[in-house]
Amino acid sequence: MKVTDFDYELPEELIAQTPIEKRDTSRLMVLDREKQTIDHKIFTDVIDYLNEGDCLVINETKVIPARLYGKKTTGANVEFLLLKQIEGNTWECIVRPGNKLKPGTEIIFGDGLLKAEVLEILEQGTRKVKFKYEGIFNEILDRIGLMPLPPYIHEELKERDRYQTIYAKHEGSAAAPTAGLHFTKELLERIEKKGVSIAKVTLHVGIGTFRPVKEENVEEHEMHSEHFYIKEDDAQKINKAKQSGKKVIAVGTTSCRVLESIADEKGEVKKCEQDTSIYIYPGYKFKCIDALITNFHLPKSTLIMLVSALAKREFVLKAYKEAVAQKYRFFSFGDAMIIV
């Protein structure tokens, strides 16, 4: 399988630069795997594809203002993007300029509110960094950090919370779990009233989610690792749906990756906390999820490969071609798809 097998033509004007005014009024493309049909709806119609006894699984991670602009002691400008907390005040960061920041280099952010020392070169453009500060780290980030919008978004985000799901709770992500951005409090309440249980997981999304697959052969790509956990009550909700013959619907590829990382052969899960680097591409046999709510993904990305594993590559590419023709909005602030 070649990475070019997952390519498609996308006019740049279809890449959504700003969030839609009301979250749940985005468009919803419905892919029926059995009937091989494609329907066009509005996101609030997603409730029609959820039935009593089903379990909807959401990711409660919260994006931190992980983009920092600072200066070296020489006065040169530096940009940091926090990727992953290694331990305590030590983080893995993407740095710019990547070739200039050697171990021992000191950087100052926010007029000295936050300082950093480069400890180690991890790979090209990535460093192990130790931060020094007084007070609470996340409060300092809230004051001087910026939301780490994906590289394909060029417009300024006017409201920070629009790059957060309405149920975002646990800080740690460098990117939003964007399928969840379409949900409103009212829609979730309607879904629960219908008898659908809502289970919660937390997976902290890394910026690796945007990295293209560079290897020509899909199988040779090494997946980035992300930290997640699921609690006992939520595992029981998922297992109850599986045992009752009901559906488990993952909101986003992040929730999907958690469930598929830990499910046993019956598709059941248990509470745990660990890292996952699960890599899902065509040929993978899903154990837990029965349906997926997701956005439209970048060409040649691991995310479009995951979706193609669930709905077959040819069907997915046909749907994407139709989405382009129908002028759907793409990527993080774009429209949604449900695969049933």
mmCIF file of C-alpha atoms in Angstrom, residues 202 204 226-231 258 262 270-276:
data_model
loop_
_atom_site.group_PDB
_atom_site.id
_atom_site.type_symbol
_atom_site.label_atom_id
_atom_site.label_comp_id
_atom_site.label_asym_id
_atom_site.label_seq_id
_atom_site.Cartn_x
_atom_site.Cartn_y
_atom_site.Cartn_z
ATOM 1 C CA THR A 202 -8.904 11.423 27.831
ATOM 2 C CA HIS A 204 -3.831 14.189 24.900
ATOM 3 C CA GLU A 226 0.029 9.827 22.855
ATOM 4 C CA HIS A 227 -0.953 9.513 26.514
ATOM 5 C CA PHE A 228 -4.482 8.457 27.494
ATOM 6 C CA TYR A 229 -6.608 7.134 30.331
ATOM 7 C CA ILE A 230 -10.105 5.769 30.863
ATOM 8 C CA LYS A 231 -11.930 5.363 34.187
ATOM 9 C CA VAL A 258 -8.035 4.715 22.816
ATOM 10 C CA ILE A 262 -7.246 -1.517 24.901
ATOM 11 C CA LYS A 270 -11.098 -1.823 31.189
ATOM 12 C CA LYS A 271 -9.814 1.172 33.112
ATOM 13 C CA CYS A 272 -6.177 1.994 32.457
ATOM 14 C CA GLU A 273 -3.636 4.764 31.890
ATOM 15 C CA GLN A 274 -0.868 4.350 29.340
ATOM 16 C CA ASP A 275 0.581 5.573 26.037
ATOM 17 C CA THR A 276 -0.596 4.402 22.638
#
